[in-house]
Amino acid sequence: MKVAVVKYNAGNVQSVIYALERLGVEPIHTDDHDLIRAADKVIFPGQGEASSAMAYLRAQRLDQLLKHLEQPFLGICIGLQLMCEHSEEGDTPCLGIFDLKVKRFPTPPESYKIPHMGWNSLKEHKGPLTQGLSDPYLYYVHSYYAELGGDTVGITDYILPFSGALQKNNYYAVQAHPEKSSTDGQKILTNFLAL
Amino acid sequence: MLTKRIVPCLDIKEGRTVKGVNFVDLRDAGDPVELAAIYSATGADELVFLDITATVEKRKTLVDLVTRVAQKINIPFTVGGGISSIDDVSALLNAGADKVSINSAAVKDPQLINRLAATFGSQCIVIAIDSRKIQGKHIVHTHGGRKPTHLETIAWAQEVQDRGAGEILLTSMDHDGTKAGFANKLTALLSTKLTIPLIASGGGGTIDHFKRVFTDGKADAALAASIFHFKEIEILDLKKELQEAAIPMRL
């Protein structure tokens, strides 16, 4: 199986690559259009800042490519956010795969911290990505969130309920880092690879 | 619900764990990767590697270690100890570390925090603060807690947050190694004042100490070393008891 991990200016891609290797996959880390188009699965990972990430994707014309793919596609963390319509981070128009807005968490009430950092449960989850899991605990690190909408397939609650998982056709996304989320996260990656 | 985190800390020198560990089931007790794998499998929420190597080869051995850990471990981990430049941080993050912890270098050059946050994002920049009480005041110390600075702990914590730190690792040098409980008052003072997460360290010796650092101390995470290494407390037992005490835990 050919798995492409999209190469762009987002940090900590190495953890995703190692997680895939632990599952017996040798992913290719690339921004090459032909290699991405030819892959059986595409993973869009990352950590970073929305406006500079989108600027890079546009410069490489990856924005057009990524939203017209047909194979299973998985966005992780900022990957999920960039798949939405717009992000408040840097007032950035994003890929628009999901018709959703990404907002900054409101000023937290006492005892809440920002970033939302640590293990939180994914609830009301459905669809193939979380098959075999029951309210899994996953590792989150983020200060912006995607609002709830018709494509929401899992809800995470922190300060307010937001989209912890999204799906539209072949496009899947999770706000947490499955590559860092122990056995539950590994199950999500296994489910994705089995699509 | 976001859970509180239990964080074992491993002291590393030249790629090996320093303090003795009491894991009979380990083939090689000095191998941090093997120890990390066991912690990861037995309920640790996160790991911290504190490197005390003081040789010119330091960067290379640490990057090698981070690579081996990242290949094997599927929970987040932080690396700290003598990290002082954008290049250091870049090498460690690229090797697969999730966060880096900066201590003395941030005191020496506070602007470094701004530069690191702007380059890598706040979420991976942990500022470690070693605090000791001197004449009734909480004073920031460097060099493993030996050298007092002119900084007061609470003002410094506020400053590092304003400069872009994503998390604070607070060690009370007065409590560290005592197993008499965490510095709950200071931890609570900082945790309520700050809007970024706080890891409390120093003094954890019993399950009740952990209970209190989350309730009285309002910590987001608690770190300890030898009590886990010597199996005085099993992480899973600890987390079960904390959960029963209504402290949210990932089980």
Coordinates of C-alpha atoms in Angstrom, one line a residue:
Chain A
M1 CA 0.0 0.0 0.0
K2 CA 1.3 3.4 -1.0
V3 CA 0.7 6.0 1.7
A4 CA 1.6 9.7 1.0
V5 CA 2.2 12.0 3.9
V6 CA 1.7 15.6 2.6
K7 CA 4.9 17.6 2.9
Y8 CA 4.4 21.2 3.8
N9 CA 5.7 23.7 6.4
A10 CA 4.1 22.0 9.4
G11 CA 6.1 20.6 12.3
N12 CA 6.4 17.2 13.9
V13 CA 5.6 15.0 10.8
Q14 CA 8.1 12.5 12.0
S15 CA 5.8 11.1 14.7
V16 CA 3.1 10.4 12.1
I17 CA 5.7 8.6 9.9
Y18 CA 7.0 6.5 12.9
A19 CA 3.4 5.6 13.8
L20 CA 2.7 4.4 10.3
E21 CA 6.0 2.4 10.3
R22 CA 4.9 0.7 13.5
L23 CA 1.8 -0.4 11.6
G24 CA 4.0 -1.9 8.8
V25 CA 3.6 0.9 6.3
E26 CA 6.5 2.8 4.7
P27 CA 5.0 6.2 3.9
I28 CA 6.4 8.6 1.5
H29 CA 6.7 12.2 2.7
T30 CA 6.2 14.3 -0.3
D31 CA 4.7 17.5 -1.9
D32 CA 4.9 16.0 -5.4
H33 CA 1.5 16.1 -7.1
D34 CA 1.9 12.9 -9.1
L35 CA 3.1 10.9 -6.0
I36 CA 0.2 12.3 -4.0
R37 CA -2.3 11.6 -6.8
A38 CA -1.0 8.0 -7.2
A39 CA -1.1 7.1 -3.4
D40 CA -3.7 4.7 -2.1
K41 CA -4.1 6.8 1.1
V42 CA -3.1 10.4 1.8
I43 CA -2.4 11.8 5.3
F44 CA -2.4 15.5 5.9
P45 CA -0.7 16.0 9.3
G46 CA 0.7 18.8 11.2
Q47 CA 1.2 21.4 13.8
G48 CA 1.7 25.0 12.9
E49 CA 0.0 28.2 12.0
A50 CA -2.9 28.4 9.5
S51 CA -2.0 31.4 7.4
S52 CA 1.6 30.4 6.7
A53 CA 0.5 26.8 6.1
M54 CA -2.1 27.9 3.5
A55 CA 0.3 30.3 1.9
Y56 CA 2.7 27.4 1.4
L57 CA 0.0 25.1 0.0
R58 CA -1.1 27.7 -2.5
A59 CA 2.4 28.4 -3.6
Q60 CA 2.9 24.7 -4.3
R61 CA -0.7 24.6 -5.9
L62 CA -1.4 21.8 -3.4
D63 CA -4.6 23.5 -2.3
Q64 CA -6.3 22.6 -5.6
L65 CA -4.9 19.1 -5.7
L66 CA -5.8 18.2 -2.1
K67 CA -9.5 19.1 -2.4
H68 CA -10.0 17.1 -5.5
L69 CA -8.6 13.7 -4.5
E70 CA -10.6 10.5 -4.5
Q71 CA -8.6 8.1 -2.3
P72 CA -9.1 8.1 1.5
F73 CA -7.6 11.2 3.0
L74 CA -7.0 11.9 6.7
G75 CA -6.3 15.3 8.2
I76 CA -4.8 15.5 11.6
C77 CA -4.9 18.5 14.0
I78 CA -4.1 21.6 11.9
G79 CA -4.8 19.3 8.9
L80 CA -8.4 19.1 10.1
Q81 CA -8.6 22.9 10.5
L82 CA -7.1 23.6 7.1
M83 CA -9.7 21.3 5.5
C84 CA -12.4 23.7 6.8
E85 CA -13.8 26.8 5.1
H86 CA -12.0 29.5 7.1
S87 CA -9.8 29.9 10.2
E88 CA -9.7 32.8 12.6
E89 CA -6.0 32.1 12.9
G90 CA -4.5 34.8 10.7
D91 CA -8.1 35.3 9.2
T92 CA -7.2 32.6 6.7
P93 CA -9.4 31.2 3.9
C94 CA -8.8 27.4 3.9
L95 CA -9.4 24.4 1.6
G96 CA -13.2 24.4 2.2
I97 CA -13.6 20.6 2.1
F98 CA -15.8 20.9 5.2
D99 CA -18.2 23.8 5.2
L100 CA -17.2 24.9 8.7
K101 CA -15.5 27.8 10.5
V102 CA -12.4 27.4 12.7
K103 CA -12.5 29.7 15.7
R104 CA -10.2 30.5 18.6
F105 CA -11.3 29.2 22.0
P106 CA -13.0 32.0 23.9
T107 CA -11.1 33.5 26.9
P108 CA -11.3 30.5 29.3
P109 CA -13.3 30.5 32.5
E110 CA -11.3 29.8 35.6
S111 CA -9.7 26.3 35.7
Y112 CA -9.6 26.0 31.9
K113 CA -6.2 26.6 30.1
I114 CA -5.3 27.4 26.5
P115 CA -3.9 25.5 24.6
H116 CA -6.3 22.6 25.1
M117 CA -3.5 20.2 26.0
G118 CA -3.8 16.6 27.1
W119 CA -6.1 13.6 26.9
N120 CA -9.8 14.1 26.2
S121 CA -12.5 11.8 25.1
L122 CA -14.2 11.7 21.7
K123 CA -17.9 11.2 22.1
E124 CA -21.0 10.6 19.9
H125 CA -18.5 9.2 17.4
K126 CA -19.7 7.2 14.3
G127 CA -18.2 6.0 11.0
P128 CA -15.4 3.7 10.1
L129 CA -12.5 5.7 11.6
T130 CA -13.6 5.0 15.2
Q131 CA -15.0 1.6 14.6
G132 CA -14.3 -0.8 17.5
L133 CA -13.7 2.1 19.9
S134 CA -15.9 3.4 22.7
D135 CA -15.4 7.1 23.6
P136 CA -11.7 6.9 23.0
Y137 CA -9.3 9.1 25.0
L138 CA -7.0 10.9 22.5
Y139 CA -4.2 13.4 22.9
Y140 CA -5.0 17.0 21.9
V141 CA -2.9 20.2 21.6
H142 CA -4.6 23.2 20.0
S143 CA -5.9 26.7 20.6
Y144 CA -8.4 26.8 17.7
Y145 CA -11.3 24.5 17.1
A146 CA -13.7 23.6 14.3
E147 CA -17.3 24.3 15.1
L148 CA -20.0 21.5 15.0
G149 CA -21.7 20.9 11.7
G150 CA -23.3 18.3 9.4
D151 CA -20.0 16.5 8.7
T152 CA -19.2 16.1 12.4
V153 CA -18.7 12.4 13.3
G154 CA -17.3 12.9 16.8
I155 CA -17.6 15.5 19.5
T156 CA -14.9 16.7 21.9
D157 CA -15.8 18.9 24.8
Y158 CA -13.5 21.6 26.1
I159 CA -14.9 24.9 27.2
L160 CA -17.5 24.1 24.5
P161 CA -18.4 21.1 22.3
F162 CA -16.5 21.1 19.0
S163 CA -15.8 18.8 16.0
G164 CA -13.3 16.2 17.3
A165 CA -13.8 14.2 14.1
L166 CA -15.2 15.0 10.6
Q167 CA -16.0 13.0 7.5
K168 CA -17.3 13.9 4.1
N169 CA -17.1 11.2 1.4
N170 CA -13.4 10.1 1.2
Y171 CA -12.3 13.0 3.5
Y172 CA -11.7 12.2 7.1
A173 CA -10.2 14.3 9.9
V174 CA -9.4 14.3 13.6
Q175 CA -8.4 17.2 15.8
A176 CA -6.4 14.9 18.2
H177 CA -3.1 13.4 17.3
P178 CA -3.8 9.6 16.8
E179 CA 0.0 9.1 16.3
K180 CA 0.5 10.2 20.0
S181 CA -2.7 8.7 21.4
S182 CA -1.5 5.2 22.6
T183 CA -3.6 2.2 21.5
D184 CA -6.8 4.2 20.8
G185 CA -4.9 6.4 18.4
Q186 CA -3.3 3.4 16.8
K187 CA -6.7 1.9 16.2
I188 CA -7.8 5.0 14.4
L189 CA -4.8 4.9 12.1
T190 CA -5.4 1.1 11.6
N191 CA -9.0 1.8 10.7
F192 CA -8.0 4.5 8.2
L193 CA -5.4 2.2 6.5
A194 CA -8.1 -0.5 6.2
L195 CA -10.5 1.8 4.3
Chain B
M1 CA -13.6 15.7 29.7
L2 CA -9.9 16.8 29.7
T3 CA -8.1 14.6 32.1
K4 CA -5.2 15.4 34.5
R5 CA -1.9 14.0 33.4
I6 CA 0.6 11.7 35.3
V7 CA 4.1 12.3 34.0
P8 CA 7.1 10.1 34.9
C9 CA 10.5 11.8 34.4
L10 CA 13.6 10.0 33.3
D11 CA 17.1 11.4 34.0
I12 CA 19.4 10.8 31.1
K13 CA 23.2 10.9 30.8
E14 CA 24.9 10.0 27.5
G15 CA 21.8 8.2 26.3
R16 CA 21.3 6.1 29.5
T17 CA 19.1 6.5 32.5
V18 CA 21.0 7.8 35.5
K19 CA 19.1 7.1 38.6
G20 CA 18.7 3.4 39.4
V21 CA 15.4 1.8 38.5
N22 CA 13.8 -1.1 40.0
F23 CA 12.2 -2.8 37.1
V24 CA 13.0 -6.5 37.3
D25 CA 11.3 -7.1 34.0
L26 CA 13.6 -4.8 32.2
R27 CA 16.3 -6.5 30.1
D28 CA 18.4 -3.4 30.3
A29 CA 17.5 -1.1 33.2
G30 CA 19.7 1.7 31.8
D31 CA 17.9 1.8 28.4
P32 CA 15.6 4.8 28.5
V33 CA 13.7 3.5 25.5
E34 CA 12.8 0.3 27.1
L35 CA 11.7 2.1 30.3
A36 CA 9.7 4.6 28.3
A37 CA 7.9 1.7 26.5
I38 CA 6.9 0.2 29.8
Y39 CA 5.6 3.5 31.2
S40 CA 3.7 4.1 28.0
A41 CA 2.1 0.7 28.2
T42 CA 1.2 1.0 31.9
G43 CA -0.7 4.2 31.8
A44 CA 1.7 7.2 31.8
D45 CA 0.1 10.1 30.0
E46 CA 3.3 11.7 28.9
L47 CA 7.0 11.4 29.5
V48 CA 9.8 13.9 30.3
F49 CA 13.4 13.1 29.5
L50 CA 15.9 15.3 31.4
D51 CA 19.3 15.2 29.9
I52 CA 22.3 16.0 32.1
T53 CA 25.0 15.1 29.7
A54 CA 27.7 17.7 29.8
T55 CA 29.9 16.7 26.8
V56 CA 30.4 18.2 23.4
E57 CA 28.7 15.1 22.0
K58 CA 25.5 16.1 23.9
R59 CA 23.4 17.2 21.0
K60 CA 24.1 14.1 18.9
T61 CA 23.4 11.6 21.7
L62 CA 20.2 13.4 22.6
V63 CA 19.0 13.5 19.1
D64 CA 19.8 9.8 18.7
L65 CA 17.8 9.0 21.9
V66 CA 14.8 11.1 20.8
T67 CA 14.8 9.3 17.5
R68 CA 14.8 5.9 19.2
V69 CA 12.1 7.0 21.6
A70 CA 9.8 8.5 18.9
Q71 CA 10.1 5.3 16.8
K72 CA 8.9 3.2 19.7
I73 CA 6.6 5.3 21.9
N74 CA 3.0 6.4 21.0
I75 CA 2.4 8.9 23.8
P76 CA 3.8 12.5 23.9
F77 CA 7.2 13.3 25.3
T78 CA 9.2 16.3 26.3
V79 CA 13.0 16.7 26.2
G80 CA 14.9 19.1 28.5
G81 CA 18.3 19.8 29.8
G82 CA 20.8 22.3 28.5
I83 CA 18.7 23.3 25.4
S84 CA 19.7 26.8 24.5
S85 CA 19.2 27.6 20.8
I86 CA 16.8 27.5 17.9
D87 CA 19.0 24.9 16.2
D88 CA 18.9 22.6 19.3
V89 CA 15.1 22.8 19.4
S90 CA 14.8 22.3 15.7
A91 CA 17.0 19.1 15.8
L92 CA 15.0 17.7 18.7
L93 CA 11.5 18.4 17.2
N94 CA 12.5 17.1 13.8
A95 CA 13.7 13.9 15.5
G96 CA 10.2 13.4 16.9
A97 CA 10.1 15.1 20.3
D98 CA 6.7 16.7 21.0
K99 CA 7.9 19.5 23.3
V100 CA 11.2 20.9 24.6
S101 CA 11.7 22.2 28.0
I102 CA 14.0 25.2 28.5
N103 CA 15.3 26.4 31.8
S104 CA 18.6 28.3 32.3
A105 CA 18.8 29.5 28.7
A106 CA 15.4 31.3 29.1
V107 CA 16.6 33.0 32.3
K108 CA 19.8 34.1 30.6
D109 CA 18.0 35.3 27.4
P110 CA 14.2 35.7 27.9
Q111 CA 13.9 36.8 24.3
L112 CA 14.7 33.2 23.3
I113 CA 11.2 32.3 24.4
N114 CA 9.7 34.7 22.0
R115 CA 11.9 33.5 19.2
L116 CA 11.1 29.8 19.9
A117 CA 7.4 30.4 20.1
A118 CA 7.4 32.3 16.8
T119 CA 9.4 29.7 15.1
F120 CA 7.9 26.5 16.4
G121 CA 4.6 27.5 18.0
S122 CA 3.8 27.9 21.7
Q123 CA 2.5 24.4 22.0
C124 CA 5.9 22.8 22.0
I125 CA 7.7 25.3 24.3
V126 CA 7.7 24.3 27.9
I127 CA 9.5 26.6 30.4
A128 CA 10.9 24.8 33.4
I129 CA 11.1 26.8 36.5
D130 CA 13.1 25.6 39.5
S131 CA 11.9 27.6 42.6
R132 CA 13.3 27.8 46.1
K133 CA 12.1 29.9 49.0
I134 CA 14.7 32.5 50.2
Q135 CA 13.7 34.7 53.1
G136 CA 10.0 34.1 52.5
K137 CA 10.2 34.8 48.8
H138 CA 9.9 32.3 45.9
I139 CA 13.0 32.7 43.9
V140 CA 13.9 31.2 40.5
H141 CA 17.0 29.1 40.5
T142 CA 19.1 27.7 37.6
H143 CA 21.8 25.1 37.2
G144 CA 19.8 22.3 38.7
G145 CA 18.4 24.5 41.5
R146 CA 21.8 25.5 42.8
K147 CA 22.1 29.0 41.6
P148 CA 19.6 31.7 42.7
T149 CA 18.6 34.4 40.2
H150 CA 17.2 37.8 40.8
L151 CA 13.8 36.6 39.5
E152 CA 10.7 36.0 41.6
T153 CA 8.9 32.8 40.6
I154 CA 5.4 34.2 40.1
A155 CA 6.5 37.3 38.1
W156 CA 8.8 35.1 36.0
A157 CA 6.0 32.6 35.2
Q158 CA 3.8 35.4 34.1
E159 CA 6.6 36.8 31.9
V160 CA 7.3 33.5 30.2
Q161 CA 3.6 33.1 29.5
D162 CA 3.5 36.6 28.0
R163 CA 6.5 35.7 25.9
G164 CA 4.8 32.7 24.3
A165 CA 5.5 29.7 26.5
G166 CA 2.9 26.9 26.0
E167 CA 3.3 25.2 29.4
I168 CA 5.2 25.6 32.6
L169 CA 7.0 22.8 34.5
L170 CA 7.3 24.1 38.1
T171 CA 9.7 22.3 40.4
S172 CA 9.8 23.2 44.0
M173 CA 13.4 22.7 45.1
D174 CA 12.2 22.9 48.7
H175 CA 10.0 19.8 48.1
D176 CA 12.1 17.9 45.5
G177 CA 13.3 14.6 46.9
T178 CA 11.5 14.9 50.2
K179 CA 8.5 12.7 49.3
A180 CA 6.5 15.0 51.7
G181 CA 4.0 16.3 49.2
F182 CA 4.0 18.9 46.4
A183 CA 4.3 22.6 46.8
N184 CA 0.5 23.0 46.6
K185 CA 0.2 26.6 47.7
L186 CA 2.7 27.9 45.2
T187 CA 1.3 25.6 42.5
A188 CA -2.2 26.9 43.0
L189 CA -1.0 30.5 43.0
L190 CA 0.6 30.0 39.7
S191 CA -2.1 27.8 38.2
T192 CA -4.9 30.2 38.9
K193 CA -2.9 33.2 37.7
L194 CA -1.7 31.6 34.4
T195 CA -3.8 30.7 31.4
I196 CA -1.4 28.0 30.1
P197 CA -1.1 24.5 31.6
L198 CA 1.1 23.8 34.6
I199 CA 3.0 20.6 35.4
A200 CA 3.8 20.3 39.2
S201 CA 7.0 18.6 40.2
G202 CA 8.9 17.9 43.4
G203 CA 7.7 16.1 46.6
G204 CA 5.3 13.5 45.3
G205 CA 5.6 10.5 47.6
T206 CA 2.1 9.1 48.2
I207 CA -1.2 8.8 46.3
D208 CA -2.6 11.4 48.6
H209 CA 0.1 13.8 47.6
F210 CA -1.1 13.5 44.0
K211 CA -4.7 14.0 45.0
R212 CA -3.8 17.2 46.7
V213 CA -1.7 18.6 44.0
F214 CA -4.7 18.3 41.6
T215 CA -7.3 19.6 44.1
D216 CA -5.5 22.1 46.4
G217 CA -2.7 22.7 43.9
K218 CA -4.9 23.0 40.8
A219 CA -2.2 21.5 38.7
D220 CA -2.9 20.2 35.2
A221 CA -0.3 17.5 35.4
A222 CA 2.0 16.0 38.1
L223 CA 5.5 14.8 37.5
A224 CA 7.6 12.4 39.6
A225 CA 10.6 10.2 39.1
S226 CA 11.9 7.7 41.7
I227 CA 8.6 6.7 43.1
F228 CA 7.7 5.4 39.7
H229 CA 11.1 4.0 38.9
F230 CA 11.2 2.1 42.2
K231 CA 7.6 1.0 41.8
E232 CA 6.7 2.6 45.2
I233 CA 3.5 3.7 43.3
E234 CA 2.2 1.9 40.2
I235 CA 0.9 4.5 37.8
L236 CA -2.3 2.5 37.0
D237 CA -3.1 2.1 40.8
L238 CA -2.5 5.8 41.2
K239 CA -4.7 6.8 38.4
K240 CA -7.5 4.5 39.5
E241 CA -7.5 6.0 43.0
L242 CA -7.4 9.5 41.7
Q243 CA -10.4 8.7 39.4
E244 CA -12.3 7.4 42.4
A245 CA -11.5 10.7 44.1
A246 CA -13.3 12.5 41.2
I247 CA -10.1 13.6 39.6
P248 CA -10.6 13.0 35.8
M249 CA -8.1 10.4 34.6
R250 CA -7.5 8.5 31.3
L251 CA -7.9 4.8 32.2

